[in-house]
mmCIF file with all atom_site columns, C-alpha atoms in Angstrom:
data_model
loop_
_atom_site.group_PDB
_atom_site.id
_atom_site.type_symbol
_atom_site.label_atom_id
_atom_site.label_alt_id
_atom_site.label_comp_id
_atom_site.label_asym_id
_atom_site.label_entity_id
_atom_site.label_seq_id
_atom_site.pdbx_PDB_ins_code
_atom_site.Cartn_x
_atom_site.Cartn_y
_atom_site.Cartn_z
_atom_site.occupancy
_atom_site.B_iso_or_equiv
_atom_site.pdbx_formal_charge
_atom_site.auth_seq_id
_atom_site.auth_comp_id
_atom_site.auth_asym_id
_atom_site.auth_atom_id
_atom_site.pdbx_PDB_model_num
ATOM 1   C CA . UNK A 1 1   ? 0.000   0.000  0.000   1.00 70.00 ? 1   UNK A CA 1
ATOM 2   C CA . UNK A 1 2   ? 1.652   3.425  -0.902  1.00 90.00 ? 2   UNK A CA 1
ATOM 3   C CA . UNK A 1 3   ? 0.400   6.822  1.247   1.00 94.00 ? 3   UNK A CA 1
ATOM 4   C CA . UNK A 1 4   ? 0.347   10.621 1.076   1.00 96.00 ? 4   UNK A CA 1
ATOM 5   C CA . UNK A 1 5   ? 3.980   11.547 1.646   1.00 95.00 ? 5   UNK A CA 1
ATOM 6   C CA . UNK A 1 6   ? 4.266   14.317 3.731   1.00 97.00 ? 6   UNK A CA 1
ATOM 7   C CA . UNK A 1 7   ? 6.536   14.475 7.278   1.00 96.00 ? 7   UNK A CA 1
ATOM 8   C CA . UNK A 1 8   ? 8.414   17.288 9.843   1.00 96.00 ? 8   UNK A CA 1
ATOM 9   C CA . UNK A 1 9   ? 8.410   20.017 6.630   1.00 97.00 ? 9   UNK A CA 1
ATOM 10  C CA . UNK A 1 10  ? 5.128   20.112 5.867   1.00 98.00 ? 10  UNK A CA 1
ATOM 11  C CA . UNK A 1 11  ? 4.165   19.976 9.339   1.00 97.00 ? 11  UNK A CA 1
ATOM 12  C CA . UNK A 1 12  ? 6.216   22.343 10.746  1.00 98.00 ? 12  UNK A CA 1
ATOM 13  C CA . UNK A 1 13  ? 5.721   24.951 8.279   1.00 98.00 ? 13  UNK A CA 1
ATOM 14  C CA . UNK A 1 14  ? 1.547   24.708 9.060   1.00 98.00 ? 14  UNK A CA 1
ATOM 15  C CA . UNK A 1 15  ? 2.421   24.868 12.921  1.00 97.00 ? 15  UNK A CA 1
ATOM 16  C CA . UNK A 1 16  ? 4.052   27.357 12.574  1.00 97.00 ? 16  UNK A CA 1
ATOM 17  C CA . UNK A 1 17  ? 1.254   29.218 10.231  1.00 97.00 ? 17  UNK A CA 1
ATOM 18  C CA . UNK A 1 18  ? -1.446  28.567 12.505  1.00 97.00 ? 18  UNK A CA 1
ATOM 19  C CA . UNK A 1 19  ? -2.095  27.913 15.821  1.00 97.00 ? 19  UNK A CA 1
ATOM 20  C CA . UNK A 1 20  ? -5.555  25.985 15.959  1.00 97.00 ? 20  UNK A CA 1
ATOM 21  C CA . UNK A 1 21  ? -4.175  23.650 13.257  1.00 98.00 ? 21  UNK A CA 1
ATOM 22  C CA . UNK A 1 22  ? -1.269  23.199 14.937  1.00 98.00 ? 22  UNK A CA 1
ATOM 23  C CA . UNK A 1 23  ? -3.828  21.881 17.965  1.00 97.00 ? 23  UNK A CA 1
ATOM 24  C CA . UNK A 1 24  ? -5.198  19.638 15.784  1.00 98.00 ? 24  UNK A CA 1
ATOM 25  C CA . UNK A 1 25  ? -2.188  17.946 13.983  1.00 98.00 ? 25  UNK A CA 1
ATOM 26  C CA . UNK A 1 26  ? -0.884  17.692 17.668  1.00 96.00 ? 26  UNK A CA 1
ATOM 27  C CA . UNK A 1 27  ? -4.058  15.671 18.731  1.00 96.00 ? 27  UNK A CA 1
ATOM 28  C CA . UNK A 1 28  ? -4.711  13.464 15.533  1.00 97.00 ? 28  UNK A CA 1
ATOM 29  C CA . UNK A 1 29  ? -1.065  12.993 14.259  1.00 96.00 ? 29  UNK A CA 1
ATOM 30  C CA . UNK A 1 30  ? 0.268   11.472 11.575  1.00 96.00 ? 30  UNK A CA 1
ATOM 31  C CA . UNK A 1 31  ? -1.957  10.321 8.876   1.00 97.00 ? 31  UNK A CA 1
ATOM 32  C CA . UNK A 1 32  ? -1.657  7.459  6.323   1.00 95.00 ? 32  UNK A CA 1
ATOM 33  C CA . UNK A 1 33  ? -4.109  8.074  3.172   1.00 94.00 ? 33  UNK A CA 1
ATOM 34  C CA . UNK A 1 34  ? -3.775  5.746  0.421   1.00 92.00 ? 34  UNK A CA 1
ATOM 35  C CA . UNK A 1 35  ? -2.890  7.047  -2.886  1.00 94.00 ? 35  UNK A CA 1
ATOM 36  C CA . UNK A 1 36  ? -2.827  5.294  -6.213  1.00 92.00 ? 36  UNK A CA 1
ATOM 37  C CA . UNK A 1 37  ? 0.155   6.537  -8.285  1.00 92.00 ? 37  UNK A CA 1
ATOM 38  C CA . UNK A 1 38  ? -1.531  4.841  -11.798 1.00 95.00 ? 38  UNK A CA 1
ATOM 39  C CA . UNK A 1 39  ? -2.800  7.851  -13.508 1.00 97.00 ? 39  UNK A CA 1
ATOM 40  C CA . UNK A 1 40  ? -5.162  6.044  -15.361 1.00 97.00 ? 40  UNK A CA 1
ATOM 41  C CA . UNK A 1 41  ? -6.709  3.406  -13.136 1.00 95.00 ? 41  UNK A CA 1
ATOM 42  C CA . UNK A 1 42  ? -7.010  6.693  -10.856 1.00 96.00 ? 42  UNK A CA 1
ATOM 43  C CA . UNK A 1 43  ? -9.209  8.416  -13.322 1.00 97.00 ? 43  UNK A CA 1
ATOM 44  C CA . UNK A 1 44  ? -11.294 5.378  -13.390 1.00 96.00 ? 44  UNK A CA 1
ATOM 45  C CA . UNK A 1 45  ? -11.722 4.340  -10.139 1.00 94.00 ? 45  UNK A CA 1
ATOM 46  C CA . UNK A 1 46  ? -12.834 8.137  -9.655  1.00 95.00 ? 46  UNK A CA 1
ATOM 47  C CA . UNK A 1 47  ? -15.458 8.064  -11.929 1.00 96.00 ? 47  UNK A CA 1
ATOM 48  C CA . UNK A 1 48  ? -16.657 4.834  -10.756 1.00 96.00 ? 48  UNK A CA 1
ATOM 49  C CA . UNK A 1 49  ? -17.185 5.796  -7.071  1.00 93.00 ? 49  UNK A CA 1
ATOM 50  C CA . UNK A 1 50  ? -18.884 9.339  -8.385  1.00 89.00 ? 50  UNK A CA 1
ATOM 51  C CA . UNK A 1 51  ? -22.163 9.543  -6.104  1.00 89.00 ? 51  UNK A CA 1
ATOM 52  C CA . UNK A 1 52  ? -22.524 6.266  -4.194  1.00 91.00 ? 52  UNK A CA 1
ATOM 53  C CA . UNK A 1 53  ? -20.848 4.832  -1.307  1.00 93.00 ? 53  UNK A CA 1
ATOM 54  C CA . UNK A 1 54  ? -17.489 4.046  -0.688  1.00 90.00 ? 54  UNK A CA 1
ATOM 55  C CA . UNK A 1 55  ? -17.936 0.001  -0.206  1.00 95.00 ? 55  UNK A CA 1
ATOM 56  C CA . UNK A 1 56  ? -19.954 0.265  -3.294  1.00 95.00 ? 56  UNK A CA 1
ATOM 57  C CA . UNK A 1 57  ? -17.355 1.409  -5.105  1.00 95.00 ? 57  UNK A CA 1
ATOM 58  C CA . UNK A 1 58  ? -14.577 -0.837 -3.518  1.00 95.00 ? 58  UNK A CA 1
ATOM 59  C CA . UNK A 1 59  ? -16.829 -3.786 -4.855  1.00 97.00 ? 59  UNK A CA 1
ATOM 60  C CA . UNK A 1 60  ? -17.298 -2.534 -8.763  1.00 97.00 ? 60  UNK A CA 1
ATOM 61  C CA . UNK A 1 61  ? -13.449 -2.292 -8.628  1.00 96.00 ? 61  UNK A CA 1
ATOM 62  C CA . UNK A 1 62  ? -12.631 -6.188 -6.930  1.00 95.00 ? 62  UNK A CA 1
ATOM 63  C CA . UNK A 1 63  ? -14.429 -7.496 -9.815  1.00 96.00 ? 63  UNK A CA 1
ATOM 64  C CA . UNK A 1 64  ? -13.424 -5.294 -12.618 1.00 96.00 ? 64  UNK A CA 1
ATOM 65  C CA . UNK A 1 65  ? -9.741  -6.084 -11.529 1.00 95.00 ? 65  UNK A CA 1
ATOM 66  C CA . UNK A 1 66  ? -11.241 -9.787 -10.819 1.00 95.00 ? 66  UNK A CA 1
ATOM 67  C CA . UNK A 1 67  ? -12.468 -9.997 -14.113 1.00 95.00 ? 67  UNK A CA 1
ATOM 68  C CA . UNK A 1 68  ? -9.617  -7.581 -16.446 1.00 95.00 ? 68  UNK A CA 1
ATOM 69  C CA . UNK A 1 69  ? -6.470  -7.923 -14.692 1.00 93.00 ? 69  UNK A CA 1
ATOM 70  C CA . UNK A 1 70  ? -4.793  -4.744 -14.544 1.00 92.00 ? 70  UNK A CA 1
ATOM 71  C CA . UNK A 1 71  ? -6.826  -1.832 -15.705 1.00 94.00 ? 71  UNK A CA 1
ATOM 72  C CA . UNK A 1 72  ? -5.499  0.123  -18.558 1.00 96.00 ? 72  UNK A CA 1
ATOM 73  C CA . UNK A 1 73  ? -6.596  1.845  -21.893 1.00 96.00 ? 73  UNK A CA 1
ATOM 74  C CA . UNK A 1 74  ? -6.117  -2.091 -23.519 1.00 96.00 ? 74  UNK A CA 1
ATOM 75  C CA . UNK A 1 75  ? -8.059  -4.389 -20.485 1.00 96.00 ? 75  UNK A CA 1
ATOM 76  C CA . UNK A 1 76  ? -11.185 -1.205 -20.819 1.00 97.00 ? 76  UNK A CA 1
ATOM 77  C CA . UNK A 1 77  ? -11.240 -1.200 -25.015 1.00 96.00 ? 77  UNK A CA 1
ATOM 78  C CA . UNK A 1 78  ? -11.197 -4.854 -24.678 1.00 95.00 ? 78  UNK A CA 1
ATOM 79  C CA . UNK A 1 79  ? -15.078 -4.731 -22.636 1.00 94.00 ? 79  UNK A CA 1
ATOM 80  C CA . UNK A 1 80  ? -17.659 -3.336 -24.263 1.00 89.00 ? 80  UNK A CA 1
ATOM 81  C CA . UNK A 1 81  ? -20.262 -0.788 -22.566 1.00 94.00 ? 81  UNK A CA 1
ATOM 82  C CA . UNK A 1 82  ? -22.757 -3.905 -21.372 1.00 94.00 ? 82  UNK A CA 1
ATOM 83  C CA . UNK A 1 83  ? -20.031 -5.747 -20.085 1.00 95.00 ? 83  UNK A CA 1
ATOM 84  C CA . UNK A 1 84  ? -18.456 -2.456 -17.891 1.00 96.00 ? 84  UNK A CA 1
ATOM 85  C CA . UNK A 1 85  ? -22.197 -2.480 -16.753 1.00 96.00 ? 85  UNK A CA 1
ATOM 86  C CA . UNK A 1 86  ? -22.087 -5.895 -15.653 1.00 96.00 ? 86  UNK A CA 1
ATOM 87  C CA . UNK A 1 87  ? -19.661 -4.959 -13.038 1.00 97.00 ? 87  UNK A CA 1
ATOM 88  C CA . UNK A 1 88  ? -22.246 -2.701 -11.060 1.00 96.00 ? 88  UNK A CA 1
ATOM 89  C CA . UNK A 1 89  ? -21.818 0.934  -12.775 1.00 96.00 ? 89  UNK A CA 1
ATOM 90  C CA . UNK A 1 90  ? -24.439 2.897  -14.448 1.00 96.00 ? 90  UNK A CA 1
ATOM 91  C CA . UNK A 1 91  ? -24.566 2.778  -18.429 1.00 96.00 ? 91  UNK A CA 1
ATOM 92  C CA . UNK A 1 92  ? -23.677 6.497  -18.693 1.00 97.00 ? 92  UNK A CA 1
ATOM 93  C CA . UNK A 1 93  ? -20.266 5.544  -16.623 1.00 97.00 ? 93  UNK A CA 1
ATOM 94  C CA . UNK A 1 94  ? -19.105 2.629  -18.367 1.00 97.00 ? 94  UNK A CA 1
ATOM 95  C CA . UNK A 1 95  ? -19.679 5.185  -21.590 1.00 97.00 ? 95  UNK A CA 1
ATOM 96  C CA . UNK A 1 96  ? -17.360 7.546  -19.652 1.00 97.00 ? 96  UNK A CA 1
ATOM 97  C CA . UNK A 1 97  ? -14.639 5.357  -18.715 1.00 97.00 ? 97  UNK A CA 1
ATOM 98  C CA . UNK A 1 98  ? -14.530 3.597  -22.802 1.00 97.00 ? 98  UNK A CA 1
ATOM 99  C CA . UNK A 1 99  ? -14.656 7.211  -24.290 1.00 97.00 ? 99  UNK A CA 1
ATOM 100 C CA . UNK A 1 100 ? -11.341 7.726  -21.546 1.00 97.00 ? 100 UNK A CA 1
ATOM 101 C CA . UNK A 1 101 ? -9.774  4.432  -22.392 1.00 97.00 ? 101 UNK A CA 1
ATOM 102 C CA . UNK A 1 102 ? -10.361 5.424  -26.411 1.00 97.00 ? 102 UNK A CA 1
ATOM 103 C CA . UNK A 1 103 ? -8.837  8.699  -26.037 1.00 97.00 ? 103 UNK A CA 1
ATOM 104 C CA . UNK A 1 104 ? -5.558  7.657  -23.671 1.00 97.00 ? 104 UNK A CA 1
ATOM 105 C CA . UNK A 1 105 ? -5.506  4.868  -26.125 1.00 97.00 ? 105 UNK A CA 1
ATOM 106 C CA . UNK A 1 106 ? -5.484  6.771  -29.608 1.00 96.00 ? 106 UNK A CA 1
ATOM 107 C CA . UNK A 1 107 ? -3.237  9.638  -28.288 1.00 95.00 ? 107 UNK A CA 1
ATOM 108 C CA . UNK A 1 108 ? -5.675  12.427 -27.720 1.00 95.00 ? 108 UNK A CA 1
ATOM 109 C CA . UNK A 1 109 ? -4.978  12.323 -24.116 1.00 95.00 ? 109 UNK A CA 1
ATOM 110 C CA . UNK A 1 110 ? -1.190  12.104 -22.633 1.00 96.00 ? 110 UNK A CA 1
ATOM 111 C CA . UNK A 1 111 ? -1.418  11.211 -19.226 1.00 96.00 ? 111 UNK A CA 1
ATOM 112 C CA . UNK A 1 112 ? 2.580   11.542 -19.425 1.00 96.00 ? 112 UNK A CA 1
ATOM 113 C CA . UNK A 1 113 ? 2.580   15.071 -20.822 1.00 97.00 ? 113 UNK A CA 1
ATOM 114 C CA . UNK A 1 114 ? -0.564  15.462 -17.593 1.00 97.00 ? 114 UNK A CA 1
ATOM 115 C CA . UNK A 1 115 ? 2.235   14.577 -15.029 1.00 97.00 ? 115 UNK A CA 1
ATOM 116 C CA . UNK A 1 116 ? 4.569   17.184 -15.960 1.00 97.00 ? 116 UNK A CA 1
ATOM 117 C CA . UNK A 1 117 ? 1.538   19.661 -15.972 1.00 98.00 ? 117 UNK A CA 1
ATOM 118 C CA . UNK A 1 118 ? 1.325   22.793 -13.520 1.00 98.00 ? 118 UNK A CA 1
ATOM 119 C CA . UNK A 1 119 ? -1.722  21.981 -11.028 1.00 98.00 ? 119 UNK A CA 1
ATOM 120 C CA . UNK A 1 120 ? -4.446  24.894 -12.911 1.00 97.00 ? 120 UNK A CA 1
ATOM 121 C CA . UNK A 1 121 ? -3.257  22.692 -16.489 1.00 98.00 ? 121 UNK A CA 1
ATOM 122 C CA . UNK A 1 122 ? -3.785  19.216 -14.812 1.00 98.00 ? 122 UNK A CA 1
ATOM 123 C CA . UNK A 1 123 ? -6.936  20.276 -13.443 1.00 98.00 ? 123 UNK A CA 1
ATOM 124 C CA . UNK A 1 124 ? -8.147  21.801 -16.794 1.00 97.00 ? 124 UNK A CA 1
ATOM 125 C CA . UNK A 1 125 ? -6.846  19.083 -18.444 1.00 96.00 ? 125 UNK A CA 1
ATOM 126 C CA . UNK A 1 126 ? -8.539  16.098 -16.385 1.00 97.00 ? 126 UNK A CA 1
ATOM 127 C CA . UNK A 1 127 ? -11.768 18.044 -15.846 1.00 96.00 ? 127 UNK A CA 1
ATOM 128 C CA . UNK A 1 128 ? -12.373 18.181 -19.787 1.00 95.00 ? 128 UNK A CA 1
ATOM 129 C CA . UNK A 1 129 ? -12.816 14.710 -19.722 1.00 96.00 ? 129 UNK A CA 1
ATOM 130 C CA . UNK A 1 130 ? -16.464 13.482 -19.757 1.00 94.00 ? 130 UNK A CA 1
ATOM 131 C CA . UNK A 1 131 ? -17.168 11.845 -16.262 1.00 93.00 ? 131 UNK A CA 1
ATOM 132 C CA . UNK A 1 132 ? -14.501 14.303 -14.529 1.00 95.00 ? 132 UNK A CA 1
ATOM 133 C CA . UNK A 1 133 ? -15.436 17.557 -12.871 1.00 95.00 ? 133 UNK A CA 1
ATOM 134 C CA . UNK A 1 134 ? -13.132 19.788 -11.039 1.00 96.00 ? 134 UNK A CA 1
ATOM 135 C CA . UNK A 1 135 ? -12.913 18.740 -7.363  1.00 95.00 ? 135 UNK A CA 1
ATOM 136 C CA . UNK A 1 136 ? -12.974 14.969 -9.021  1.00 95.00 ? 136 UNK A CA 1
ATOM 137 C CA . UNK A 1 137 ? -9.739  16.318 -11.157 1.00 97.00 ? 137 UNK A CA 1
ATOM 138 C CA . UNK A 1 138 ? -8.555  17.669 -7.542  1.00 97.00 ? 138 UNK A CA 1
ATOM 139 C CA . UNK A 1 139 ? -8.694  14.618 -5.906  1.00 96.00 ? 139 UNK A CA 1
ATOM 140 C CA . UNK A 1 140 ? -6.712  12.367 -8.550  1.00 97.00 ? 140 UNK A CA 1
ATOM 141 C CA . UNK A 1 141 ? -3.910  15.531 -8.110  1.00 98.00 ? 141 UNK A CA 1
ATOM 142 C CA . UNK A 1 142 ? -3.819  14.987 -4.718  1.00 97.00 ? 142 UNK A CA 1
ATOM 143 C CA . UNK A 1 143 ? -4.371  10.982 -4.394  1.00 96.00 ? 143 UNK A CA 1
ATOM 144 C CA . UNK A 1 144 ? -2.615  10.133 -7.186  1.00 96.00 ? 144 UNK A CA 1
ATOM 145 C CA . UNK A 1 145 ? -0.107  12.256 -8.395  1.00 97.00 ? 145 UNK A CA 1
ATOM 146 C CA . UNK A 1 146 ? 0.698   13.502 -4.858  1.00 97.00 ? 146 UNK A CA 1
ATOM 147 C CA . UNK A 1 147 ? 0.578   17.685 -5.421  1.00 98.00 ? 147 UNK A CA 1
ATOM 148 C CA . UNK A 1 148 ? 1.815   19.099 -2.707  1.00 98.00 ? 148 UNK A CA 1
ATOM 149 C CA . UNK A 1 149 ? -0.831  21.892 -2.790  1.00 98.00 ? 149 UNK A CA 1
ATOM 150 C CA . UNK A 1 150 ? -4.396  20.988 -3.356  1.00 98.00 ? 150 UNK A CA 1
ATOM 151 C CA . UNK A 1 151 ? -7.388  22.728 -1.649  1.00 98.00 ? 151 UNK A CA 1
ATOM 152 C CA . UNK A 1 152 ? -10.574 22.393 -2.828  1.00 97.00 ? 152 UNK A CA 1
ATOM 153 C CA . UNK A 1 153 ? -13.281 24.899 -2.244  1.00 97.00 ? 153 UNK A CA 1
ATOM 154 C CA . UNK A 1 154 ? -15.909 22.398 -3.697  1.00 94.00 ? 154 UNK A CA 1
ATOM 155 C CA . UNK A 1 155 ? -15.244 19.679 -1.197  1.00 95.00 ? 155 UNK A CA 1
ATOM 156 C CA . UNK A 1 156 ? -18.157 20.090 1.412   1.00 94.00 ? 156 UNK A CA 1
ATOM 157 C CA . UNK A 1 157 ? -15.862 18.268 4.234   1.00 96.00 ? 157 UNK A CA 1
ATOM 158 C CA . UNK A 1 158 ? -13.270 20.758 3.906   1.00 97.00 ? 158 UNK A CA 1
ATOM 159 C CA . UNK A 1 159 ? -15.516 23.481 4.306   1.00 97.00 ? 159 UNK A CA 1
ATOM 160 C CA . UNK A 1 160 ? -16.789 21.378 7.142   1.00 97.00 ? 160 UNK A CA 1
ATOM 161 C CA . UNK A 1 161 ? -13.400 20.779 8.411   1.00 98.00 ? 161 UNK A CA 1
ATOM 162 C CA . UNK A 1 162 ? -12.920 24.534 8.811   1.00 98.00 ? 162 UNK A CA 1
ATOM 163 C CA . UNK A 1 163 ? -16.227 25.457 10.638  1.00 97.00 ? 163 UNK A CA 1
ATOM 164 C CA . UNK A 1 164 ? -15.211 22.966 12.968  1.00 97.00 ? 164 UNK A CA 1
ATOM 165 C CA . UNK A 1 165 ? -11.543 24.261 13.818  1.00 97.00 ? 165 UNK A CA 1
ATOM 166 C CA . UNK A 1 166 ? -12.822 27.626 13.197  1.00 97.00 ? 166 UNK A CA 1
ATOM 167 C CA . UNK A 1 167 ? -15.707 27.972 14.573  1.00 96.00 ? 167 UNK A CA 1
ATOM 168 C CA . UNK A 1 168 ? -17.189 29.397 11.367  1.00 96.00 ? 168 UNK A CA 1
ATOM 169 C CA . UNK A 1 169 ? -20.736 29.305 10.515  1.00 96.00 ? 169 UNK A CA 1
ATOM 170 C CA . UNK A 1 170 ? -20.400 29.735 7.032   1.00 95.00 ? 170 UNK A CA 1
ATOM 171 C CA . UNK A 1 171 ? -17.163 29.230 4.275   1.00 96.00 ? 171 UNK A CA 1
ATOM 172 C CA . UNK A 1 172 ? -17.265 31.329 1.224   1.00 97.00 ? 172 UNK A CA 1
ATOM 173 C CA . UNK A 1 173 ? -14.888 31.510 -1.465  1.00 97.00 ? 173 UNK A CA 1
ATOM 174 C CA . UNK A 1 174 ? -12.971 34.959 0.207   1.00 97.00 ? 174 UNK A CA 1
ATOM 175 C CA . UNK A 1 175 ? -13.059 32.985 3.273   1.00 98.00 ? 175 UNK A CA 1
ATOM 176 C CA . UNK A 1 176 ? -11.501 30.038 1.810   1.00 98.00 ? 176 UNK A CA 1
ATOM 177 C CA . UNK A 1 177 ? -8.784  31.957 0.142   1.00 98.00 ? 177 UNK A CA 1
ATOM 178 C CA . UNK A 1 178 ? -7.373  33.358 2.916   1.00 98.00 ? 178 UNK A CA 1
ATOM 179 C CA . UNK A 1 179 ? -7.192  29.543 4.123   1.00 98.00 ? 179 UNK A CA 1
ATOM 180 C CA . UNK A 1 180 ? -5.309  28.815 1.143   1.00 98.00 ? 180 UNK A CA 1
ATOM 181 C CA . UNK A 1 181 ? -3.144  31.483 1.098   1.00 98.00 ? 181 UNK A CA 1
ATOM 182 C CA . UNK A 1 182 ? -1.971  30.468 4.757   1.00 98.00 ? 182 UNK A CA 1
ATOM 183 C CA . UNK A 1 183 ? -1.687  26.588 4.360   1.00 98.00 ? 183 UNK A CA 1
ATOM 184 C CA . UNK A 1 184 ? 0.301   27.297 1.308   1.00 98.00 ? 184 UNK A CA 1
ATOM 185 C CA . UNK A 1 185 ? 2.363   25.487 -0.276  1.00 98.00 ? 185 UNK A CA 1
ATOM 186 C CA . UNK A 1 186 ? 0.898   22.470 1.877   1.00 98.00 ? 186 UNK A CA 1
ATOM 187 C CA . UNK A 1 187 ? -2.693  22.892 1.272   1.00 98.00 ? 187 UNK A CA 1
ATOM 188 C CA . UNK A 1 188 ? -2.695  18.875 0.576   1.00 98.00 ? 188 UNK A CA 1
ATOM 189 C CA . UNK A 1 189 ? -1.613  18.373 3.841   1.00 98.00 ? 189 UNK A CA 1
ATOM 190 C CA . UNK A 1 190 ? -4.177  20.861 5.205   1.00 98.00 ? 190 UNK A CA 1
ATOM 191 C CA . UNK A 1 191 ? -6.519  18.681 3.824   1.00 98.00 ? 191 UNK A CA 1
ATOM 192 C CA . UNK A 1 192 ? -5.910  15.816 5.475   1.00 98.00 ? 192 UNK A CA 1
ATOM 193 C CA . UNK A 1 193 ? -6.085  17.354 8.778   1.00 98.00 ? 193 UNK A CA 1
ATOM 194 C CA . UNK A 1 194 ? -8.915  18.759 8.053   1.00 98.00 ? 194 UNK A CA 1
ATOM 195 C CA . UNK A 1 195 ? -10.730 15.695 6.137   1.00 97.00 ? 195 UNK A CA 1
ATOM 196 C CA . UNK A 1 196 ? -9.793  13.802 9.154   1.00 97.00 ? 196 UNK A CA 1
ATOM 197 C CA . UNK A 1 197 ? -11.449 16.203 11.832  1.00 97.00 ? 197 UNK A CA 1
ATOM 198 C CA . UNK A 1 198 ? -14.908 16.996 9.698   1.00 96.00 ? 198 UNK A CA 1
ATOM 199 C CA . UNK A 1 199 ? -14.878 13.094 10.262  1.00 95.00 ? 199 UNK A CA 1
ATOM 200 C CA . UNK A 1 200 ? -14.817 12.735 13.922  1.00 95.00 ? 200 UNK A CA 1
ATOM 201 C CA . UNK A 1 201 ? -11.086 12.612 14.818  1.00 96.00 ? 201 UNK A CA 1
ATOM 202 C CA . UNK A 1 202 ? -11.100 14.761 17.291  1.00 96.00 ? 202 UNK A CA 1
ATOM 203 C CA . UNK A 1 203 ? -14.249 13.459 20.090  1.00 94.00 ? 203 UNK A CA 1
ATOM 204 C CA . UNK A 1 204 ? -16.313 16.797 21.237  1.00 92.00 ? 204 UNK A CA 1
ATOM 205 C CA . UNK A 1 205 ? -15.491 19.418 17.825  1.00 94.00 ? 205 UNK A CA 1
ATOM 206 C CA . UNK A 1 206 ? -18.998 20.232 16.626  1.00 94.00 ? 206 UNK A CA 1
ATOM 207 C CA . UNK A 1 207 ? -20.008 21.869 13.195  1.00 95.00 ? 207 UNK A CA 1
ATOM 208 C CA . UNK A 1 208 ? -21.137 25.675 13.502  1.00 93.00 ? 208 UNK A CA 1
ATOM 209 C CA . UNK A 1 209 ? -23.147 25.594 10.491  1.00 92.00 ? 209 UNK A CA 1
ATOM 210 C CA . UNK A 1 210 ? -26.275 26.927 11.767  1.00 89.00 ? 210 UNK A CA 1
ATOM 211 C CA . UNK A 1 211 ? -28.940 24.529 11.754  1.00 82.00 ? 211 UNK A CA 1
ATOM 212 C CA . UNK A 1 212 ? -32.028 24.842 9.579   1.00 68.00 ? 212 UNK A CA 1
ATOM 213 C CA . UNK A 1 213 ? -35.726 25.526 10.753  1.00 64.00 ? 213 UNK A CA 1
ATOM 214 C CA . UNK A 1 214 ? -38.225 23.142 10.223  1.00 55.00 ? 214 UNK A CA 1
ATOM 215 C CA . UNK A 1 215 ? -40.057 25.474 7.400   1.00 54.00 ? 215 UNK A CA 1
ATOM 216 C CA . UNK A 1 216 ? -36.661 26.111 5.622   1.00 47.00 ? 216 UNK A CA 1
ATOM 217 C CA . UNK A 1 217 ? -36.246 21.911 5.441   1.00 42.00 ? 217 UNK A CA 1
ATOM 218 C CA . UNK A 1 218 ? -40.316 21.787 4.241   1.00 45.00 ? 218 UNK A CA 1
ATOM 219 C CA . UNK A 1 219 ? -39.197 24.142 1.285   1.00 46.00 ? 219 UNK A CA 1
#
């Protein structure tokens, strides 16, 4: 299993930024995320688990590696749209992931030329591919190709994350700057802190978002 790389750098420079994070690195410590460092198989396995749960999508990969070996360009080209299905994904998914396979496959997408890209190209790049949005393109930077720098304003746990060290009731984009400003150049590693405390890390932090009346929820 290969994890987010980060150690005493990236730690100490966020410390050293910010006190309250600095609480919260302290009391959840170091953290092991999984990344998968096949830029390819990445962009599939993020399409796959767009929308449902996380088992759900652990179980359309087992037997899609079960059933095709190693996932590439070849092993997807090689299925056609019914059989993708077969594995448990929606018919408008398996189209996404052969229209990927096609293009990495024919040359109209370089995933080699992708690695060398600047974050904002890689991002542009990824997210013009059918299936792939822009926090989806975020997360294969960041669990994939490992940037050092990711922060995504359209990750709801984030935002989450940061009411909760905070203490904000609301996160909007001038708000979230200024976050990203500080944590840089080790947003990535923000994230995981973060990620990890909108989760329940740390027993007794509580959400500030304020909650919403009965008539609002009725609406």
């Amino acid at each position: 299993m290969k994890i987010f790389e980060y150690g005493e750098k990236e730690i100490s420079y966020l410390r050293s930024k910010d006190k309250r994070l600095a609480e919260v690195i302290d009391q959840v410590g170091l953290i092991q995320r999984e990344v998968d460092a096949d830029l390819f198989s990445s962009v599939v396995h993020h399409i796959i688990g767009q929308q449902i749960s996380t088992k759900a999508q652990a179980t359309i990969w087992k037997r899609m590696q079960e059933t095709l070996g190693e996932i590439n360009a070849e092993t997807i080209l090689s299925a056609d749209i019914s059989r993708l299905q077969s594995f448990g994904m929606t018919f408008r998914k398996a189209e996404y992931i052969s229209d990927f396979a096609r293009k990495v496959h024919d040359g109209t997408v370089d995933l080699d030329a992708v690695w060398q890209m600047s974050d904002e190209d890689a991002i542009r790049e990824l997210s013009s591919l059918k299936g792939i949005g822009v926090w989806t393109a975020e997360m294969i930077l960041l669990f994939c190709m490992q940037r050092p720098d990711i922060f995504s304003y359209d990750d709801l746990a984030i935002q989450r994350g940061l009411r909760m060290v905070y203490h904000h009731r609301k996160i909007d984009r001038k708000l979230f700057e200024r976050y990203r400003r500080r944590f840089s150049p080790y947003c990535s590693v923000a994230s995981l802190y973060l990620w990890a405390v909108s989760g329940g890390a740390i027993p007794g932090m509580k959400d500030y978002k304020p909650k919403m009346k009965k008539k609002e929820i009725e609406k």
